[in-house]
mmCIF file with all atom_site columns, C-alpha atoms in Angstrom:
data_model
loop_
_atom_site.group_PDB
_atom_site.id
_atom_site.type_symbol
_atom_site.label_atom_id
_atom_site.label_alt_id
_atom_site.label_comp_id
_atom_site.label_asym_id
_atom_site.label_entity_id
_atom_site.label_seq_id
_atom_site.pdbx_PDB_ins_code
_atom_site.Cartn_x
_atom_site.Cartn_y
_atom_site.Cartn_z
_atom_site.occupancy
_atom_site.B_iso_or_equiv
_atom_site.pdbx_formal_charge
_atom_site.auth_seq_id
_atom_site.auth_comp_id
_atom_site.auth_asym_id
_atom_site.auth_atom_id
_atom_site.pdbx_PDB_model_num
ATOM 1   C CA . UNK A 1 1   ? 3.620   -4.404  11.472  1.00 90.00 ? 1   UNK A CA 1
ATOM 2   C CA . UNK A 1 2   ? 2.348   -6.486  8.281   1.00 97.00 ? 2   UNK A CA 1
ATOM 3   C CA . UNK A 1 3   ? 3.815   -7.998  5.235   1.00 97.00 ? 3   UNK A CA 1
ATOM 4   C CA . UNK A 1 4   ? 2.290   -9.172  2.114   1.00 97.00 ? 4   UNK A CA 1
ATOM 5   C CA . UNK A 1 5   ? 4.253   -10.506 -1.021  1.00 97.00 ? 5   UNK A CA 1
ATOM 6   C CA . UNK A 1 6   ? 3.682   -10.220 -4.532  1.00 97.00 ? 6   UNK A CA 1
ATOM 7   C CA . UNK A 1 7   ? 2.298   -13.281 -5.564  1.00 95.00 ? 7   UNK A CA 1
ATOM 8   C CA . UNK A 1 8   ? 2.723   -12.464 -9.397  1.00 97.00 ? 8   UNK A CA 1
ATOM 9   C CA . UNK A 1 9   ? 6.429   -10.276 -8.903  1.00 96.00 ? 9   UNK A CA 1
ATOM 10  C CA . UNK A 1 10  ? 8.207   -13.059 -6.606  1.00 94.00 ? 10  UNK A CA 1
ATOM 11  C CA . UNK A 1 11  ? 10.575  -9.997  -5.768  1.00 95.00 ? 11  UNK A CA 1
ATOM 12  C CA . UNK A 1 12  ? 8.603   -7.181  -4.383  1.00 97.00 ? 12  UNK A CA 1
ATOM 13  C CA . UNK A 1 13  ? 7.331   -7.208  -0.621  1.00 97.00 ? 13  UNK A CA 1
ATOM 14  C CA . UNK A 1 14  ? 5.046   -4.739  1.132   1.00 98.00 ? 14  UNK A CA 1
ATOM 15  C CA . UNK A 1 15  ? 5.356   -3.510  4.550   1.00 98.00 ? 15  UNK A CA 1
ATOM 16  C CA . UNK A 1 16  ? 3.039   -1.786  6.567   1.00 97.00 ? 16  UNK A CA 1
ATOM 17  C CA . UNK A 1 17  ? 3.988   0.183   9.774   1.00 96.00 ? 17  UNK A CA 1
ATOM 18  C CA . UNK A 1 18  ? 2.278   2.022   12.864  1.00 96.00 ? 18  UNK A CA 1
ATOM 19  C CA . UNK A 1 19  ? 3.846   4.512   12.382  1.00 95.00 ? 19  UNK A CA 1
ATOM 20  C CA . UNK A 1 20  ? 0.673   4.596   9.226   1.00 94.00 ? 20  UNK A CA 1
ATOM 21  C CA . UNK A 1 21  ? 3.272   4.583   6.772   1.00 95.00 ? 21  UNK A CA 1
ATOM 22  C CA . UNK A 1 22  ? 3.755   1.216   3.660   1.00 97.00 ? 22  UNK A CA 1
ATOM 23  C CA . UNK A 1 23  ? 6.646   0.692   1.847   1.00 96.00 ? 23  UNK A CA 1
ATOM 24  C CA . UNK A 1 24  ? 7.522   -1.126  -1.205  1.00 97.00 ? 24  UNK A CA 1
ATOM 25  C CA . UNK A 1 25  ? 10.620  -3.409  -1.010  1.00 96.00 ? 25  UNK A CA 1
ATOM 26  C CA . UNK A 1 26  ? 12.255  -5.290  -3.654  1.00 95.00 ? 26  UNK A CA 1
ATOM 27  C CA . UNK A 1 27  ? 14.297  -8.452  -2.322  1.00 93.00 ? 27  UNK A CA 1
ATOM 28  C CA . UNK A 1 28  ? 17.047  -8.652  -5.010  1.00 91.00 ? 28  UNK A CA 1
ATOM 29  C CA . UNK A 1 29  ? 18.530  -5.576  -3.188  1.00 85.00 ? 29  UNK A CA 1
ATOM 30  C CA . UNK A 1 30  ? 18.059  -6.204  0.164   1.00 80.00 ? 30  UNK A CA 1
ATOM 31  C CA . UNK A 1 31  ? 21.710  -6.643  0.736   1.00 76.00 ? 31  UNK A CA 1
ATOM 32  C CA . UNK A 1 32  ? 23.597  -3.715  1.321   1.00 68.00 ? 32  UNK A CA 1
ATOM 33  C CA . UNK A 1 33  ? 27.412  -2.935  0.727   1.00 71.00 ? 33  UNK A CA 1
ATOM 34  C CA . UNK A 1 34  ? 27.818  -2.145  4.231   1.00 72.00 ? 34  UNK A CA 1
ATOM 35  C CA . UNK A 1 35  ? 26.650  -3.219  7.744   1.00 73.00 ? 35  UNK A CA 1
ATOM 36  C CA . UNK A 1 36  ? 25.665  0.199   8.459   1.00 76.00 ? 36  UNK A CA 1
ATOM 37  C CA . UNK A 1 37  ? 23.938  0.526   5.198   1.00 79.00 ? 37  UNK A CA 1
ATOM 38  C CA . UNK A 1 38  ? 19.921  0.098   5.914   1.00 82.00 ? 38  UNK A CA 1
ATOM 39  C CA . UNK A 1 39  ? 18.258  -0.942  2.843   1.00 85.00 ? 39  UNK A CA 1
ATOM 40  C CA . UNK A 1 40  ? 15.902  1.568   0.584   1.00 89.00 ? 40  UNK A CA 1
ATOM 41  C CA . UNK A 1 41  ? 12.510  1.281   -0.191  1.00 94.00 ? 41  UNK A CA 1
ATOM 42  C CA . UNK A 1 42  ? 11.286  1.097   -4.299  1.00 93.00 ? 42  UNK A CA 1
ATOM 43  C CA . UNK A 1 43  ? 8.370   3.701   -2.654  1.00 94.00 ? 43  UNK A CA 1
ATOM 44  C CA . UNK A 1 44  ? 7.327   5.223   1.084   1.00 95.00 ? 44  UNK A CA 1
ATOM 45  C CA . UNK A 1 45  ? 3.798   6.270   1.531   1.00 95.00 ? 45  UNK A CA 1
ATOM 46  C CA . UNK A 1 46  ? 3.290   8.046   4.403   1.00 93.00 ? 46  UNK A CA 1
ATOM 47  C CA . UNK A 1 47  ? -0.631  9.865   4.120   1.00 89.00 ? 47  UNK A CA 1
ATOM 48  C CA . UNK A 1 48  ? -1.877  7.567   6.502   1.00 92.00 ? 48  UNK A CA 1
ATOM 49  C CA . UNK A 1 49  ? -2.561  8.733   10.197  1.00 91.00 ? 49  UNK A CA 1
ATOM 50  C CA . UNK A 1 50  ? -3.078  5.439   12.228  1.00 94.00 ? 50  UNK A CA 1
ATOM 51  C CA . UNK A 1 51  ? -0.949  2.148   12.080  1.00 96.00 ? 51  UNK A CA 1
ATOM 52  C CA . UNK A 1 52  ? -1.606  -0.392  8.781   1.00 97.00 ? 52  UNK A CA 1
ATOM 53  C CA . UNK A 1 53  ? -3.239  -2.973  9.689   1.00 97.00 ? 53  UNK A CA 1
ATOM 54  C CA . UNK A 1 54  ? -3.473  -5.440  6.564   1.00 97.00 ? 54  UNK A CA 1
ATOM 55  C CA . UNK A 1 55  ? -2.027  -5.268  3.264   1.00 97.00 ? 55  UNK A CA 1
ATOM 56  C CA . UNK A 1 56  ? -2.340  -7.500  0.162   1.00 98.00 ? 56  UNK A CA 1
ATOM 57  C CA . UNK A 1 57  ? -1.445  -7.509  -3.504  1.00 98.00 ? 57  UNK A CA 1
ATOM 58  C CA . UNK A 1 58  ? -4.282  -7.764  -5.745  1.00 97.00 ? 58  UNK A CA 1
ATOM 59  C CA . UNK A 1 59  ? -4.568  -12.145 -7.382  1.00 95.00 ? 59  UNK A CA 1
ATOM 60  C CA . UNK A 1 60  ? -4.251  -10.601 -10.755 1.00 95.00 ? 60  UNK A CA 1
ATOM 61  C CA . UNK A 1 61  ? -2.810  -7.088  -11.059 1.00 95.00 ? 61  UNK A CA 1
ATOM 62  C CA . UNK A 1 62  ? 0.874   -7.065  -9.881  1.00 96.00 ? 62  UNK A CA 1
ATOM 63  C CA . UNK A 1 63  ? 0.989   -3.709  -9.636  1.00 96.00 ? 63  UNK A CA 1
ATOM 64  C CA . UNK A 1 64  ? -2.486  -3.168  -7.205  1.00 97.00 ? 64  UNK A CA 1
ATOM 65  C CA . UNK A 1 65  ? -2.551  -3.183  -3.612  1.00 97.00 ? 65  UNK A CA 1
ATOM 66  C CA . UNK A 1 66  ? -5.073  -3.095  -0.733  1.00 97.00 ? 66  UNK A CA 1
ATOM 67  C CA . UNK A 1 67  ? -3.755  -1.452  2.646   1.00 98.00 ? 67  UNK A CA 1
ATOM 68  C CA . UNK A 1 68  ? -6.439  -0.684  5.524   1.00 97.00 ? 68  UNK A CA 1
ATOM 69  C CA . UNK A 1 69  ? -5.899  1.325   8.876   1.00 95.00 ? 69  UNK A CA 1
ATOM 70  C CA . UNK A 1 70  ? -8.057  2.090   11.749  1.00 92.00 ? 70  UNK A CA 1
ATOM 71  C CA . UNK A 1 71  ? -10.045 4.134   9.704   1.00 92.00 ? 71  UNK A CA 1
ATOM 72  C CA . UNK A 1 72  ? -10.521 2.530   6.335   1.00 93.00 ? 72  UNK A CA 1
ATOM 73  C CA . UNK A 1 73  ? -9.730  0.659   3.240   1.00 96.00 ? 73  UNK A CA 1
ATOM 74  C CA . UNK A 1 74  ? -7.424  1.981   0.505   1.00 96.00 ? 74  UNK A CA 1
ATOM 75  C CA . UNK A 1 75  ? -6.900  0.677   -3.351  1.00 97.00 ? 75  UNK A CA 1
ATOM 76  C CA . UNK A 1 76  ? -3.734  1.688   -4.774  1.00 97.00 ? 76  UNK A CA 1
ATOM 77  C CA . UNK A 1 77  ? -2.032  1.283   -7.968  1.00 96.00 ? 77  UNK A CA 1
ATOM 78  C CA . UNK A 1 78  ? 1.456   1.717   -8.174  1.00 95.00 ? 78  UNK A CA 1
ATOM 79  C CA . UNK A 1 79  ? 2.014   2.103   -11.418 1.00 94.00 ? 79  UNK A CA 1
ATOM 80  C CA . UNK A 1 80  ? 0.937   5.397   -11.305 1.00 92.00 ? 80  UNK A CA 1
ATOM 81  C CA . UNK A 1 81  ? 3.894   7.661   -11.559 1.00 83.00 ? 81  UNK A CA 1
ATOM 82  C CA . UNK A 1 82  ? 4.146   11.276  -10.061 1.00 73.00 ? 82  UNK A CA 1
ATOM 83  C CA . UNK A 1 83  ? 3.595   14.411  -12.274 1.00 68.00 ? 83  UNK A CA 1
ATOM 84  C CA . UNK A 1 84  ? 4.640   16.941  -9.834  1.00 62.00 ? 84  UNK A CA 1
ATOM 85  C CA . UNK A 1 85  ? 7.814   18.983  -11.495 1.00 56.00 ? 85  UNK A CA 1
ATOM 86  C CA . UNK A 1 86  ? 8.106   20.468  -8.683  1.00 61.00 ? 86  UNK A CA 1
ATOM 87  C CA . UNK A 1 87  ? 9.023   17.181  -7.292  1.00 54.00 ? 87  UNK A CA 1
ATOM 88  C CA . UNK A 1 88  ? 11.740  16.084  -9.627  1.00 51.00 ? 88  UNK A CA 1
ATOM 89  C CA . UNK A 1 89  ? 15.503  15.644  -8.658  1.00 50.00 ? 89  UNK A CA 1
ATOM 90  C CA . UNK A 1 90  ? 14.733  15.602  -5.242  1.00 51.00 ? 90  UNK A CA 1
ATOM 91  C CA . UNK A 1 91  ? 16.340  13.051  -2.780  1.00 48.00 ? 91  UNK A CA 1
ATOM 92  C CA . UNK A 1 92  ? 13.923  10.095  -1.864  1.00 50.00 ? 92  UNK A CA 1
ATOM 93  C CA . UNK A 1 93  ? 13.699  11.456  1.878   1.00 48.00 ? 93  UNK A CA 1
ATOM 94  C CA . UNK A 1 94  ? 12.706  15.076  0.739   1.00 48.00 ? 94  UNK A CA 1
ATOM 95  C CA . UNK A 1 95  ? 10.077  13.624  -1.746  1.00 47.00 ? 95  UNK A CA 1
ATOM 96  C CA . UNK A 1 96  ? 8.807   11.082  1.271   1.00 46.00 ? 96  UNK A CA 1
ATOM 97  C CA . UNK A 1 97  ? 8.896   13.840  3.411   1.00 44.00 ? 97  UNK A CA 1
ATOM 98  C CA . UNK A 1 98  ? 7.108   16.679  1.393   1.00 43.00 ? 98  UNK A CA 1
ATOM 99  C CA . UNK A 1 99  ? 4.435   13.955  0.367   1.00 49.00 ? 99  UNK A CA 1
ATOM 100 C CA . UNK A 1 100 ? 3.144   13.128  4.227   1.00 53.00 ? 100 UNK A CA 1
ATOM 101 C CA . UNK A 1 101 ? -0.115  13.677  4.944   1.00 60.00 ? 101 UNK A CA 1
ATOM 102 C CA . UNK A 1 102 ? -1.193  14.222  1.023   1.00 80.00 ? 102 UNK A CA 1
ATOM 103 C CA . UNK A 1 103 ? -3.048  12.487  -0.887  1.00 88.00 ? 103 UNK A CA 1
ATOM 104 C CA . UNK A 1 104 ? -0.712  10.768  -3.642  1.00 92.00 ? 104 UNK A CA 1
ATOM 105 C CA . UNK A 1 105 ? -1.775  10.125  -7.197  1.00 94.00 ? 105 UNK A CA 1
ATOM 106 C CA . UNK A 1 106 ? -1.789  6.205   -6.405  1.00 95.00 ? 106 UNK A CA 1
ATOM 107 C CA . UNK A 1 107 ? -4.640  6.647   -3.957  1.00 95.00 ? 107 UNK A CA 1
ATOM 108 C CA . UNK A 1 108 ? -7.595  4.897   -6.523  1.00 95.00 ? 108 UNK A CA 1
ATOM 109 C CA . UNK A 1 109 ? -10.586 4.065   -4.135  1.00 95.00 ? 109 UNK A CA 1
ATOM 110 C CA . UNK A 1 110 ? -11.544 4.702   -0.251  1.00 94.00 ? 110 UNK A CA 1
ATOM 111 C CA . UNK A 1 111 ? -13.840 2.900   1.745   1.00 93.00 ? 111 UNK A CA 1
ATOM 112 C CA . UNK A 1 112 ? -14.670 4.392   4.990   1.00 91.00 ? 112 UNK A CA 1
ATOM 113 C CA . UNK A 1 113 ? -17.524 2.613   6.179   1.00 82.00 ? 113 UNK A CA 1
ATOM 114 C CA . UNK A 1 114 ? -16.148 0.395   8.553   1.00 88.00 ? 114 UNK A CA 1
ATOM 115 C CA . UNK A 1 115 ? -15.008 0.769   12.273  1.00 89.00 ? 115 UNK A CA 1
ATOM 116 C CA . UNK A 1 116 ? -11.925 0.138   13.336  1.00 93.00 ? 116 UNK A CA 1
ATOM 117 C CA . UNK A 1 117 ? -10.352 -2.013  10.188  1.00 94.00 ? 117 UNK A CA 1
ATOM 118 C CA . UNK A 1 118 ? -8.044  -5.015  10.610  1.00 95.00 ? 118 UNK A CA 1
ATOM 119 C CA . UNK A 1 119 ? -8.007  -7.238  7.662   1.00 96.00 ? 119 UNK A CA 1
ATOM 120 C CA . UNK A 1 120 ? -8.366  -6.490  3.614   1.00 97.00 ? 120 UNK A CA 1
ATOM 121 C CA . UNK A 1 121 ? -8.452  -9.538  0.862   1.00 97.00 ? 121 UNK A CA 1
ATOM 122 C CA . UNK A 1 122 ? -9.218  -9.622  -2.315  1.00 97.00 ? 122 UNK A CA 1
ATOM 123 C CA . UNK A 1 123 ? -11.489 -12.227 -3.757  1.00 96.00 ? 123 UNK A CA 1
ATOM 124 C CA . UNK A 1 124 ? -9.553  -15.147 -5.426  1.00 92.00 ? 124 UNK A CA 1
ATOM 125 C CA . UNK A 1 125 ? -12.356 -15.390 -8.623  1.00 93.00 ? 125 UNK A CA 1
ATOM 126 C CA . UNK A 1 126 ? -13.707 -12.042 -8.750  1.00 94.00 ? 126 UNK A CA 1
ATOM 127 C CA . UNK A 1 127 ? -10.673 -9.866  -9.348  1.00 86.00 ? 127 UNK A CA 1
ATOM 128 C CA . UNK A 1 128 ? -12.243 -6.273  -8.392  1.00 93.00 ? 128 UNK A CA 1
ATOM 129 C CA . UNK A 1 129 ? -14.111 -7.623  -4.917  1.00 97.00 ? 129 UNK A CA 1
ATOM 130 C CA . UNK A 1 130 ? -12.622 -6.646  -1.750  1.00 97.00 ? 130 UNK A CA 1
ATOM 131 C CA . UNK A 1 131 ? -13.623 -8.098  1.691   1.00 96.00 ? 131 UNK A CA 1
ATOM 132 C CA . UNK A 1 132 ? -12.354 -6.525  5.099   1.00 96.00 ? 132 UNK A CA 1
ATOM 133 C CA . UNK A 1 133 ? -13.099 -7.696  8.526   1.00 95.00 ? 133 UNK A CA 1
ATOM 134 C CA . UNK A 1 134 ? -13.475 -4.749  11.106  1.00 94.00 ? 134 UNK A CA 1
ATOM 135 C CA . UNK A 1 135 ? -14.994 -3.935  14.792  1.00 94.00 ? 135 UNK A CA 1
ATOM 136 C CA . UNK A 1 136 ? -18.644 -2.960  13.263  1.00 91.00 ? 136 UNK A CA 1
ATOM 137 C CA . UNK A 1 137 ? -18.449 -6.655  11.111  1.00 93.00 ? 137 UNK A CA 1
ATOM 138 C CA . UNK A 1 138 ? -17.366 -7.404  7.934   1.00 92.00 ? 138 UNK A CA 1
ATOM 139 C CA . UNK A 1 139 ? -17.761 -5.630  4.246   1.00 94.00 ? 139 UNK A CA 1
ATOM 140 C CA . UNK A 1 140 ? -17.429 -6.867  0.959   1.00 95.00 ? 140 UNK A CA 1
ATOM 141 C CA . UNK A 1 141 ? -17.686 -4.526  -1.697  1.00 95.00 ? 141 UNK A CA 1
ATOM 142 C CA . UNK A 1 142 ? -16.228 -3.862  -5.889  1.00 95.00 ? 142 UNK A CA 1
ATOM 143 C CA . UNK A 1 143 ? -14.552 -0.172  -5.735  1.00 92.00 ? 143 UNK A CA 1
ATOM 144 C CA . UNK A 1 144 ? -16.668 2.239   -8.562  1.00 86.00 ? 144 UNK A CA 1
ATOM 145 C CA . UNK A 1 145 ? -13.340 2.876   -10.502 1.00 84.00 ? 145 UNK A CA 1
ATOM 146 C CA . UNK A 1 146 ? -11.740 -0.670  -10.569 1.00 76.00 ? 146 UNK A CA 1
#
């Protein structure tokens, strides 16, 4: 399991899991009215197959967020909403659950060259650089779309 907060949105936390799902967690409503209340996610993504293994906010871009798993490196932006109608008024378990395994519009960039990924930062000064850490060594890389 791995954490990251925002550094720009003091409220919002990431999570990472192995069961290869991250969730988005703000703090200001963490509490819940009962004891056998759990608290909710702000969003569940659940396309990934292997545990998270790092996760970090981007320095600049409160809304950007690296996650990698034992397979890869992953750009989202979470300000992307979804566009599926098919989607709407749906319960935030049957949306999770009919969105595992897809691909979800927040999915920017993948970078699959690496084996067996364990860390993802961003670069402090250059905003778009990402550098992971991994079994075959280390990459640092800009994403084509960022």
């Amino acid at each position: 399991n791995v954490i990251s907060l925002n550094r720009l949105v003091g409220n919002l936390l990431a999570s990472g899991g192995d069961d290869g799902s991250f969730s988005v967690w703000d703090l200001r409503n963490f509490q819940t009215p009962g004891p056998s209340d759990a608290p909710k996610p702000l969003a569940r993504f659940q396309s990934h197959r292997t545990p998270i293994t790092s996760l970090e906010w981007h320095p600049t871009d409160e809304s950007m967020i690296a996650v990698s798993d034992d397979h890869g490196t992953y750009i989202y932006d979470l300000s992307i909403e979804e566009d599926d109608p098919d989607r709407a008024g749906k319960s935030d378990e049957e949306a999770a659950g009919a969105v595992e395994g897809e691909i979800p519009p927040q999915l920017l960039f993948v970078h699959s060259g690496s084996e067996m990924t364990k860390e993802v930062h961003w670069h402090p000064q250059i905003p778009s650089c990402v550098a992971t850490t991994s079994l075959s060594g280390f990459s640092v890389f800009i994403p084509s779309n960022l």
